[in-house]
PDB file of C-alpha atoms and ligand atoms in Angstrom:
ATOM      1  CA  MET N  13     160.751 149.928 130.182  1.00 57.00           C
ATOM      2  CA  VAL N  14     156.630 149.374 130.040  1.00 58.00           C
ATOM      3  CA  ASP N  15     154.106 147.187 127.539  1.00 61.00           C
ATOM      4  CA  GLU N  16     151.086 147.467 126.183  1.00 62.00           C
ATOM      5  CA  ASP N  17     148.972 147.498 129.104  1.00 72.00           C
ATOM      6  CA  GLY N  18     150.632 150.218 130.811  1.00 80.00           C
ATOM      7  CA  ARG N  19     152.755 148.413 133.186  1.00 88.00           C
ATOM      8  CA  SER N  20     155.984 148.626 134.481  1.00 90.00           C
ATOM      9  CA  ALA N  21     158.847 145.407 135.057  1.00 92.00           C
ATOM     10  CA  ALA N  22     158.631 146.441 138.926  1.00 93.00           C
ATOM     11  CA  GLN N  23     154.832 146.245 138.532  1.00 94.00           C
ATOM     12  CA  ARG N  24     154.848 143.570 137.210  1.00 94.00           C
ATOM     13  CA  SER N  25     157.181 141.845 140.127  1.00 94.00           C
ATOM     14  CA  GLN N  26     154.877 143.439 142.456  1.00 95.00           C
ATOM     15  CA  GLU N  27     151.699 141.331 141.190  1.00 96.00           C
ATOM     16  CA  LEU N  28     153.382 138.499 141.332  1.00 96.00           C
ATOM     17  CA  HIS N  29     154.452 138.405 145.063  1.00 96.00           C
ATOM     18  CA  ARG N  30     150.569 139.848 145.179  1.00 97.00           C
ATOM     19  CA  ALA N  31     150.047 136.294 143.544  1.00 97.00           C
ATOM     20  CA  ARG N  32     152.250 134.739 146.332  1.00 97.00           C
ATOM     21  CA  ASP N  33     150.509 136.165 148.884  1.00 96.00           C
ATOM     22  CA  GLN N  34     147.133 134.926 148.654  1.00 97.00           C
ATOM     23  CA  PRO N  35     146.450 131.469 150.150  1.00 98.00           C
ATOM     24  CA  GLU N  36     144.969 129.903 146.827  1.00 98.00           C
ATOM     25  CA  SER N  37     148.538 130.225 146.176  1.00 98.00           C
ATOM     26  CA  ARG N  38     150.274 129.499 149.150  1.00 98.00           C
ATOM     27  CA  ALA N  39     148.221 125.899 149.163  1.00 98.00           C
ATOM     28  CA  ARG N  40     149.066 124.915 144.889  1.00 98.00           C
ATOM     29  CA  LEU N  41     152.498 125.809 146.395  1.00 98.00           C
ATOM     30  CA  GLU N  42     152.397 123.168 149.468  1.00 98.00           C
ATOM     31  CA  ALA N  43     150.407 121.083 146.994  1.00 98.00           C
ATOM     32  CA  VAL N  44     154.229 120.620 145.248  1.00 98.00           C
ATOM     33  CA  LEU N  45     156.354 119.987 148.784  1.00 98.00           C
ATOM     34  CA  ALA N  46     154.208 117.270 149.506  1.00 98.00           C
ATOM     35  CA  PRO N  47     154.862 114.873 147.509  1.00 98.00           C
ATOM     36  CA  LEU N  48     158.703 115.729 147.496  1.00 98.00           C
ATOM     37  CA  HIS N  49     158.429 114.924 151.879  1.00 98.00           C
ATOM     38  CA  LYS N  50     157.631 112.382 150.840  1.00 98.00           C
ATOM     39  CA  ALA N  51     159.902 111.198 147.957  1.00 98.00           C
ATOM     40  CA  GLN N  52     162.172 112.293 150.564  1.00 98.00           C
ATOM     41  CA  ARG N  53     161.406 109.515 152.787  1.00 98.00           C
ATOM     42  CA  LEU N  54     160.720 107.290 150.903  1.00 97.00           C
ATOM     43  CA  VAL N  55     164.890 107.606 150.128  1.00 97.00           C
ATOM     44  CA  GLU N  56     165.307 107.914 153.728  1.00 97.00           C
ATOM     45  CA  SER N  57     163.961 104.293 154.897  1.00 97.00           C
ATOM     46  CA  ALA N  58     165.383 102.827 152.046  1.00 95.00           C
ATOM     47  CA  LEU N  59     168.841 104.336 153.546  1.00 94.00           C
ATOM     48  CA  GLU N  60     167.407 102.342 156.968  1.00 94.00           C
ATOM     49  CA  ARG N  61     167.044  99.848 156.313  1.00 93.00           C
ATOM     50  CA  ARG N  62     170.701  99.193 154.509  1.00 91.00           C
ATOM     51  CA  ALA N  63     172.744 100.424 156.600  1.00 90.00           C
ATOM     52  CA  GLN N  64     169.959  98.213 159.366  1.00 91.00           C
ATOM     53  CA  ALA N  65     171.977  95.133 156.634  1.00 89.00           C
ATOM     54  CA  HIS N  66     175.204  96.273 156.850  1.00 85.00           C
ATOM     55  CA  ALA N  67     174.916  95.892 160.149  1.00 88.00           C
ATOM     56  CA  ARG N  68     173.905  92.693 159.912  1.00 86.00           C
ATOM     57  CA  GLY N  69     176.759  91.508 157.948  1.00 80.00           C
ATOM     58  CA  GLY N  70     179.842  93.265 160.225  1.00 64.00           C
ATOM     59  CA  THR N  71     181.768  95.700 160.125  1.00 53.00           C
ATOM     60  CA  GLN N  72     182.879  95.396 156.556  1.00 52.00           C
ATOM     61  CA  GLY N  73     179.379  96.079 155.566  1.00 48.00           C
ATOM     62  CA  GLY N  74     178.403  99.473 157.532  1.00 49.00           C
ATOM     63  CA  ALA N  75     181.952 100.849 155.164  1.00 49.00           C
ATOM     64  CA  ALA N  76     180.282  99.508 152.435  1.00 48.00           C
ATOM     65  CA  ALA N  77     177.233 101.412 153.432  1.00 50.00           C
ATOM     66  CA  ASN N  78     178.778 104.943 154.146  1.00 54.00           C
ATOM     67  CA  ASP N  79     180.787 104.780 150.181  1.00 58.00           C
ATOM     68  CA  ALA N  80     178.216 102.556 148.215  1.00 61.00           C
ATOM     69  CA  THR N  81     175.328 105.110 145.924  1.00 72.00           C
ATOM     70  CA  LEU N  82     171.664 103.966 146.348  1.00 85.00           C
ATOM     71  CA  THR N  83     169.478 103.380 144.149  1.00 92.00           C
ATOM     72  CA  VAL N  84     166.953 105.454 143.279  1.00 96.00           C
ATOM     73  CA  PRO N  85     163.482 103.698 145.085  1.00 96.00           C
ATOM     74  CA  ALA N  86     160.751 103.760 142.417  1.00 95.00           C
ATOM     75  CA  GLY N  87     158.208 105.177 144.070  1.00 97.00           C
ATOM     76  CA  VAL N  88     160.128 108.346 143.915  1.00 98.00           C
ATOM     77  CA  TRP N  89     159.233 108.582 140.836  1.00 98.00           C
ATOM     78  CA  PRO N  90     155.659 108.856 139.932  1.00 98.00           C
ATOM     79  CA  LEU N  91     155.514 111.485 143.200  1.00 98.00           C
ATOM     80  CA  LEU N  92     158.260 113.117 141.090  1.00 98.00           C
ATOM     81  CA  ASP N  93     156.381 113.620 138.317  1.00 98.00           C
ATOM     82  CA  GLU N  94     153.224 114.741 141.058  1.00 98.00           C
ATOM     83  CA  ALA N  95     155.677 117.418 141.810  1.00 98.00           C
ATOM     84  CA  TYR N  96     156.335 119.156 138.655  1.00 98.00           C
ATOM     85  CA  ALA N  97     152.433 118.445 137.773  1.00 98.00           C
ATOM     86  CA  ALA N  98     152.296 121.186 140.454  1.00 98.00           C
ATOM     87  CA  LEU N  99     154.710 122.886 139.801  1.00 98.00           C
ATOM     88  CA  ASP N 100     153.186 123.575 136.093  1.00 97.00           C
ATOM     89  CA  VAL N 101     149.622 124.470 137.564  1.00 98.00           C
ATOM     90  CA  TYR N 102     151.589 126.923 140.100  1.00 98.00           C
ATOM     91  CA  LEU N 103     153.285 129.022 138.204  1.00 98.00           C
ATOM     92  CA  ALA N 104     150.788 129.131 135.366  1.00 97.00           C
ATOM     93  CA  HIS N 105     148.395 129.965 138.914  1.00 98.00           C
ATOM     94  CA  LEU N 106     150.716 132.776 139.926  1.00 98.00           C
ATOM     95  CA  LEU N 107     150.851 134.181 135.760  1.00 97.00           C
ATOM     96  CA  HIS N 108     147.025 134.171 135.547  1.00 97.00           C
ATOM     97  CA  THR N 109     146.697 136.058 138.777  1.00 97.00           C
ATOM     98  CA  ALA N 110     149.517 138.423 138.400  1.00 97.00           C
ATOM     99  CA  ALA N 111     147.947 138.906 134.396  1.00 95.00           C
ATOM    100  CA  ILE N 112     151.492 138.016 133.087  1.00 94.00           C
ATOM    101  CA  ASP N 113     150.785 136.855 129.775  1.00 91.00           C
ATOM    102  CA  PRO N 114     154.583 135.979 128.431  1.00 91.00           C
ATOM    103  CA  ALA N 115     156.267 135.841 125.205  1.00 89.00           C
ATOM    104  CA  CYS N 116     157.334 132.171 125.058  1.00 85.00           C
ATOM    105  CA  ALA N 117     155.069 129.780 122.826  1.00 78.00           C
ATOM    106  CA  PRO N 118     155.356 126.226 122.007  1.00 74.00           C
ATOM    107  CA  ARG N 119     158.283 125.842 120.078  1.00 80.00           C
ATOM    108  CA  CYS N 120     160.102 128.831 120.943  1.00 85.00           C
ATOM    109  CA  SER N 121     163.475 127.403 121.698  1.00 87.00           C
ATOM    110  CA  ALA N 122     164.729 131.214 121.753  1.00 87.00           C
ATOM    111  CA  CYS N 123     166.193 130.755 126.130  1.00 90.00           C
ATOM    112  CA  CYS N 124     167.750 126.745 124.532  1.00 93.00           C
ATOM    113  CA  THR N 125     171.195 127.743 123.712  1.00 92.00           C
ATOM    114  CA  ASP N 126     171.749 128.276 126.958  1.00 93.00           C
ATOM    115  CA  LEU N 127     173.230 126.047 130.383  1.00 95.00           C
ATOM    116  CA  PRO N 128     169.989 124.576 132.243  1.00 96.00           C
ATOM    117  CA  PRO N 129     170.988 125.060 135.747  1.00 96.00           C
ATOM    118  CA  ILE N 130     169.946 121.308 136.725  1.00 97.00           C
ATOM    119  CA  LEU N 131     169.251 120.017 140.840  1.00 97.00           C
ATOM    120  CA  PRO N 132     171.280 116.922 140.032  1.00 97.00           C
ATOM    121  CA  ILE N 133     168.282 114.655 141.167  1.00 98.00           C
ATOM    122  CA  GLU N 134     166.956 116.547 137.959  1.00 98.00           C
ATOM    123  CA  ALA N 135     169.461 115.376 135.060  1.00 98.00           C
ATOM    124  CA  LEU N 136     169.295 111.822 135.868  1.00 98.00           C
ATOM    125  CA  ARG N 137     164.976 111.673 136.364  1.00 98.00           C
ATOM    126  CA  MET N 138     166.012 113.564 132.431  1.00 98.00           C
ATOM    127  CA  LEU N 139     168.409 110.940 131.891  1.00 98.00           C
ATOM    128  CA  ARG N 140     165.577 108.747 132.375  1.00 97.00           C
ATOM    129  CA  ALA N 141     163.321 109.630 131.142  1.00 96.00           C
ATOM    130  CA  LEU N 142     165.182 110.067 127.628  1.00 96.00           C
ATOM    131  CA  ARG N 143     165.948 106.769 127.441  1.00 96.00           C
ATOM    132  CA  ARG N 144     162.141 105.044 128.560  1.00 95.00           C
ATOM    133  CA  ASP N 145     160.519 107.868 126.171  1.00 93.00           C
ATOM    134  CA  VAL N 146     162.666 107.719 123.186  1.00 92.00           C
ATOM    135  CA  PRO N 147     164.907 104.502 123.476  1.00 94.00           C
ATOM    136  CA  GLU N 148     166.053 105.150 120.470  1.00 95.00           C
ATOM    137  CA  ARG N 149     167.456 108.825 120.367  1.00 93.00           C
ATOM    138  CA  ALA N 150     168.823 108.617 124.217  1.00 96.00           C
ATOM    139  CA  PRO N 151     172.283 107.498 123.102  1.00 96.00           C
ATOM    140  CA  LYS N 152     172.859 110.628 120.166  1.00 96.00           C
ATOM    141  CA  ARG N 153     171.403 112.417 123.020  1.00 96.00           C
ATOM    142  CA  ILE N 154     173.494 111.655 125.981  1.00 97.00           C
ATOM    143  CA  GLN N 155     176.603 111.396 123.881  1.00 97.00           C
ATOM    144  CA  ARG N 156     175.894 115.105 122.355  1.00 97.00           C
ATOM    145  CA  ALA N 157     175.363 116.335 126.071  1.00 98.00           C
ATOM    146  CA  VAL N 158     178.750 115.053 127.086  1.00 98.00           C
ATOM    147  CA  GLU N 159     180.592 116.701 124.081  1.00 98.00           C
ATOM    148  CA  LEU N 160     178.787 119.828 124.997  1.00 98.00           C
ATOM    149  CA  ALA N 161     179.805 119.419 129.001  1.00 97.00           C
ATOM    150  CA  ARG N 162     183.286 118.738 127.763  1.00 97.00           C
ATOM    151  CA  ALA N 163     183.222 121.482 125.013  1.00 97.00           C
ATOM    152  CA  PHE N 164     182.026 124.353 127.849  1.00 96.00           C
ATOM    153  CA  GLN N 165     184.553 122.993 129.959  1.00 95.00           C
ATOM    154  CA  ARG N 166     186.798 124.031 128.297  1.00 96.00           C
ATOM    155  CA  HIS N 167     185.273 127.601 127.697  1.00 96.00           C
ATOM    156  CA  LEU N 168     185.013 127.800 130.950  1.00 94.00           C
ATOM    157  CA  HIS N 169     188.979 127.055 131.375  1.00 93.00           C
ATOM    158  CA  GLN N 170     189.501 129.489 128.748  1.00 94.00           C
ATOM    159  CA  SER N 171     187.223 132.615 130.178  1.00 93.00           C
ATOM    160  CA  ALA N 172     188.509 135.222 132.881  1.00 90.00           C
ATOM    161  CA  GLY N 173     188.245 133.035 136.593  1.00 90.00           C
ATOM    162  CA  GLY N 174     187.511 130.169 134.910  1.00 90.00           C
ATOM    163  CA  VAL N 175     190.566 127.658 136.104  1.00 91.00           C
ATOM    164  CA  GLU N 176     190.480 129.098 139.556  1.00 91.00           C
ATOM    165  CA  LEU N 177     186.056 127.628 139.427  1.00 89.00           C
ATOM    166  CA  LEU N 178     186.917 124.745 137.759  1.00 90.00           C
ATOM    167  CA  ARG N 179     189.961 123.860 141.061  1.00 89.00           C
ATOM    168  CA  ASP N 180     186.557 124.690 143.021  1.00 84.00           C
ATOM    169  CA  LYS N 181     184.609 121.445 143.098  1.00 78.00           C
ATOM    170  CA  THR N 182     181.946 122.557 144.145  1.00 81.00           C
ATOM    171  CA  LEU N 183     181.461 125.293 140.619  1.00 88.00           C
ATOM    172  CA  ASP N 184     180.241 128.272 142.295  1.00 91.00           C
ATOM    173  CA  THR N 185     177.375 129.559 139.275  1.00 92.00           C
ATOM    174  CA  SER N 186     176.841 132.838 141.381  1.00 92.00           C
ATOM    175  CA  ALA N 187     180.328 133.774 140.518  1.00 94.00           C
ATOM    176  CA  PRO N 188     180.285 136.616 138.663  1.00 93.00           C
ATOM    177  CA  SER N 189     183.254 134.645 136.059  1.00 94.00           C
ATOM    178  CA  TYR N 190     180.707 132.440 136.215  1.00 95.00           C
ATOM    179  CA  ARG N 191     177.760 134.395 134.641  1.00 93.00           C
ATOM    180  CA  GLU N 192     180.580 135.590 131.589  1.00 94.00           C
ATOM    181  CA  ALA N 193     181.659 132.634 130.611  1.00 95.00           C
ATOM    182  CA  GLN N 194     177.596 130.987 130.386  1.00 94.00           C
ATOM    183  CA  ILE N 195     176.480 134.553 128.838  1.00 93.00           C
ATOM    184  CA  GLY N 196     179.964 133.758 126.008  1.00 94.00           C
ATOM    185  CA  TRP N 197     178.969 130.181 125.632  1.00 95.00           C
ATOM    186  CA  ARG N 198     175.294 131.459 125.127  1.00 93.00           C
ATOM    187  CA  ARG N 199     176.747 133.544 121.748  1.00 92.00           C
ATOM    188  CA  LEU N 200     178.118 130.586 120.532  1.00 94.00           C
ATOM    189  CA  GLY N 201     174.866 129.334 119.854  1.00 92.00           C
ATOM    190  CA  HIS N 202     174.714 125.848 120.778  1.00 95.00           C
ATOM    191  CA  PRO N 203     171.210 124.264 121.189  1.00 95.00           C
ATOM    192  CA  CYS N 204     171.137 122.081 124.031  1.00 96.00           C
ATOM    193  CA  PRO N 205     171.436 118.221 123.438  1.00 97.00           C
ATOM    194  CA  ILE N 206     167.219 117.886 124.585  1.00 97.00           C
ATOM    195  CA  LEU N 207     166.127 120.428 122.018  1.00 95.00           C
ATOM    196  CA  GLY N 208     164.150 118.462 119.700  1.00 93.00           C
ATOM    197  CA  ASP N 209     164.761 119.078 115.048  1.00 90.00           C
ATOM    198  CA  ASP N 210     161.550 120.334 114.743  1.00 91.00           C
ATOM    199  CA  GLY N 211     162.242 123.043 117.382  1.00 89.00           C
ATOM    200  CA  SER N 212     160.554 121.739 120.667  1.00 92.00           C
ATOM    201  CA  CYS N 213     161.989 120.768 124.417  1.00 93.00           C
ATOM    202  CA  SER N 214     162.084 117.041 123.216  1.00 94.00           C
ATOM    203  CA  GLN N 215     160.890 116.557 127.247  1.00 95.00           C
ATOM    204  CA  TYR N 216     158.904 118.802 127.577  1.00 94.00           C
ATOM    205  CA  ALA N 217     157.301 117.203 131.180  1.00 95.00           C
ATOM    206  CA  ASP N 218     160.988 116.146 131.790  1.00 97.00           C
ATOM    207  CA  ARG N 219     162.578 120.143 132.221  1.00 96.00           C
ATOM    208  CA  PRO N 220     164.552 121.224 134.253  1.00 97.00           C
ATOM    209  CA  LEU N 221     162.752 123.399 137.285  1.00 97.00           C
ATOM    210  CA  SER N 222     164.842 126.078 135.724  1.00 96.00           C
ATOM    211  CA  CYS N 223     163.255 125.868 132.351  1.00 95.00           C
ATOM    212  CA  ARG N 224     159.687 125.995 133.577  1.00 95.00           C
ATOM    213  CA  ALA N 225     160.007 129.374 135.728  1.00 95.00           C
ATOM    214  CA  HIS N 226     162.106 130.975 133.057  1.00 93.00           C
ATOM    215  CA  VAL N 227     159.804 132.833 130.429  1.00 91.00           C
ATOM    216  CA  HIS N 228     160.476 137.298 129.396  1.00 90.00           C
ATOM    217  CA  VAL N 229     157.151 139.296 128.170  1.00 90.00           C
ATOM    218  CA  GLU N 230     159.684 141.369 125.622  1.00 90.00           C
ATOM    219  CA  ASP N 231     160.278 140.021 121.942  1.00 89.00           C
ATOM    220  CA  PRO N 232     161.287 136.325 121.224  1.00 89.00           C
ATOM    221  CA  ALA N 233     163.935 138.101 119.493  1.00 90.00           C
ATOM    222  CA  HIS N 234     165.342 139.804 122.251  1.00 92.00           C
ATOM    223  CA  CYS N 235     166.205 136.520 124.498  1.00 90.00           C
ATOM    224  CA  GLU N 236     168.387 136.737 120.935  1.00 87.00           C
ATOM    225  CA  PRO N 237     172.512 136.841 121.672  1.00 87.00           C
ATOM    226  CA  GLN N 238     172.692 139.226 118.981  1.00 88.00           C
ATOM    227  CA  SER N 239     169.937 141.442 120.166  1.00 91.00           C
ATOM    228  CA  PRO N 240     170.758 144.393 121.680  1.00 91.00           C
ATOM    229  CA  ARG N 241     167.777 143.736 124.729  1.00 92.00           C
ATOM    230  CA  PHE N 242     169.836 140.114 125.809  1.00 88.00           C
ATOM    231  CA  LEU N 243     171.268 140.878 128.651  1.00 87.00           C
ATOM    232  CA  ILE N 244     168.190 143.379 129.242  1.00 89.00           C
ATOM    233  CA  ALA N 245     164.886 142.019 128.704  1.00 89.00           C
ATOM    234  CA  GLU N 246     162.612 141.599 131.175  1.00 89.00           C
ATOM    235  CA  ARG N 247     162.229 138.276 133.137  1.00 88.00           C
ATOM    236  CA  PRO N 248     159.505 138.287 135.090  1.00 92.00           C
ATOM    237  CA  PRO N 249     160.562 136.868 138.765  1.00 93.00           C
ATOM    238  CA  LEU N 250     158.135 134.098 138.524  1.00 95.00           C
ATOM    239  CA  TRP N 251     160.304 132.775 140.763  1.00 96.00           C
ATOM    240  CA  GLY N 252     163.016 132.953 143.828  1.00 92.00           C
ATOM    241  CA  HIS N 253     160.795 132.671 146.894  1.00 95.00           C
ATOM    242  CA  VAL N 254     161.611 132.421 150.145  1.00 95.00           C
ATOM    243  CA  ARG N 255     158.963 129.578 150.222  1.00 96.00           C
ATOM    244  CA  GLU N 256     159.632 128.661 147.070  1.00 97.00           C
ATOM    245  CA  CYS N 257     163.375 128.116 147.731  1.00 97.00           C
ATOM    246  CA  GLU N 258     161.693 125.439 149.804  1.00 98.00           C
ATOM    247  CA  VAL N 259     161.165 123.208 146.750  1.00 98.00           C
ATOM    248  CA  GLU N 260     165.111 123.549 145.568  1.00 97.00           C
ATOM    249  CA  VAL N 261     165.530 122.731 149.073  1.00 98.00           C
ATOM    250  CA  ALA N 262     163.253 119.256 149.019  1.00 98.00           C
ATOM    251  CA  LEU N 263     165.264 118.267 145.399  1.00 98.00           C
ATOM    252  CA  ALA N 264     168.984 119.371 146.576  1.00 97.00           C
ATOM    253  CA  SER N 265     167.864 117.183 149.262  1.00 97.00           C
ATOM    254  CA  LEU N 266     167.481 114.234 147.211  1.00 97.00           C
ATOM    255  CA  GLY N 267     170.507 114.102 145.938  1.00 97.00           C
ATOM    256  CA  LYS N 268     172.495 114.943 149.470  1.00 96.00           C
ATOM    257  CA  LEU N 269     170.770 111.520 150.636  1.00 96.00           C
ATOM    258  CA  LEU N 270     171.070 109.594 147.090  1.00 95.00           C
ATOM    259  CA  GLY N 271     174.565 110.021 146.983  1.00 94.00           C
ATOM    260  CA  LEU N 272     174.745 112.397 143.977  1.00 95.00           C
ATOM    261  CA  PRO N 273     177.505 114.206 142.360  1.00 94.00           C
ATOM    262  CA  GLY N 274     176.547 118.578 142.741  1.00 93.00           C
ATOM    263  CA  VAL N 275     176.254 119.444 138.771  1.00 95.00           C
ATOM    264  CA  PRO N 276     175.492 123.265 137.098  1.00 95.00           C
ATOM    265  CA  ASN N 277     174.188 122.528 134.474  1.00 97.00           C
ATOM    266  CA  LEU N 278     171.979 120.293 132.612  1.00 98.00           C
ATOM    267  CA  HIS N 279     174.607 119.748 130.182  1.00 98.00           C
ATOM    268  CA  TRP N 280     177.527 118.301 132.716  1.00 97.00           C
ATOM    269  CA  GLY N 281     174.330 117.086 135.307  1.00 97.00           C
ATOM    270  CA  MET N 282     174.343 114.896 132.198  1.00 98.00           C
ATOM    271  CA  ALA N 283     177.463 114.313 131.362  1.00 97.00           C
ATOM    272  CA  GLN N 284     178.234 113.596 134.568  1.00 96.00           C
ATOM    273  CA  LEU N 285     175.552 110.643 135.569  1.00 97.00           C
ATOM    274  CA  HIS N 286     174.544 109.230 132.499  1.00 97.00           C
ATOM    275  CA  GLY N 287     175.926 105.922 134.464  1.00 96.00           C
ATOM    276  CA  HIS N 288     174.418 105.821 137.141  1.00 95.00           C
ATOM    277  CA  PRO N 289     171.974 102.846 138.308  1.00 94.00           C
ATOM    278  CA  SER N 290     169.345 105.138 138.286  1.00 94.00           C
ATOM    279  CA  ALA N 291     169.459 106.848 135.129  1.00 94.00           C
ATOM    280  CA  GLY N 292     167.428 104.423 132.661  1.00 86.00           C
TER     281      GLY N 292
HETATM  282  S1  SF4 L  11     166.029 121.194 128.535  1.00 67.54           S
HETATM  283 FE1  SF4 L  11     164.664 121.478 126.732  1.00 67.54          FE
HETATM  284  S2  SF4 L  11     163.205 124.277 127.145  1.00 67.54           S
HETATM  285 FE2  SF4 L  11     165.408 123.443 128.940  1.00 67.54          FE
HETATM  286  S3  SF4 L  11     167.258 124.425 127.918  1.00 67.54           S
HETATM  287 FE3  SF4 L  11     166.606 122.271 127.139  1.00 67.54          FE
HETATM  288  S4  SF4 L  11     165.509 122.010 124.972  1.00 67.54           S
HETATM  289 FE4  SF4 L  11     165.143 123.859 126.635  1.00 67.54          FE
END
C-alpha cells in the first residue's frame, strides 16, 4: 500500500532501519538500557544481601532464600520510570527521523480491545501505578482484569490448539493457535481493563512496551475487527531490531531475578500478580 507521501510499506520500513542505525538513535537506545541495567544490579545486590542474611541464619534460612519471592527494591521503580521515559523519546525519534506520522492519536482506542503482550515486571508496575494513582478505582479495574483473564482462558480452551497451549506452563504466545485465539478475542470487543471511560489509556505513563511500540499509519477504522483491512493494515516495524530486543531481555531478566511468573498478556499478568507484595 502506498500512502499520501508516495512511500510503500517497504520504503517506510527501510527508513526506520536507516533511522535506527544513526549514532543519535543508538545513544537514545542506550539511555533506555542504562537505567534497566542499574535496576538489575540493585535487584542482584538485594538478592545477595538476602542470601547472606539467610546463610548467617542457618540451613533452614538458606532454603527459604531460594524459594521466597523478593520484594522489589524501592530504587527500581524510579529507574523503570526513567527507562520508559527514554523509550518514548527513542520511539518518537525513530518516527520523526523516518518521517512517519502515525494515525494513532490521543483518545484513539481502536486497538485497545487487544490482549497486549506484557512482561511480568511491567504487569507489576501497572498494578502498583493503579493502586498509587487511582486507589478508589484500582479494585474495580483489577477485578475486571481478573474476569477478562478468566474469560480469555475459557476462550483459549475452546479454540483450536488451545488445550495443548494451556497444558504448557510457559504458554507459547508465538504459536499460531495463540495468535488465532487472540484474533478471535479481539472480535469479541472487550475493552482493556486499563481503558478509561473517556476512551484514553488511564495509565498512559505505565503502559507496557508493546502498547508503546504499536503504531499504525492507516485510518484507525482499519484497526477495528470489522474492517476488511483488520488483519493486513500496515504497522511500521517500530520495534524488534536485535539491539531493541536487549531492552526486552533486561526487563525479562528483572522479572526472573524477582521470581515473577511468566505471563502472556496484560489481563493475565494483572490477574496473576495483583497479590504480589510489590503490587501496590
Ligand atoms: S494498557 Fe492502555 S494503551 Fe495498552 S491496550 Fe490497555 S488501554 Fe490501550
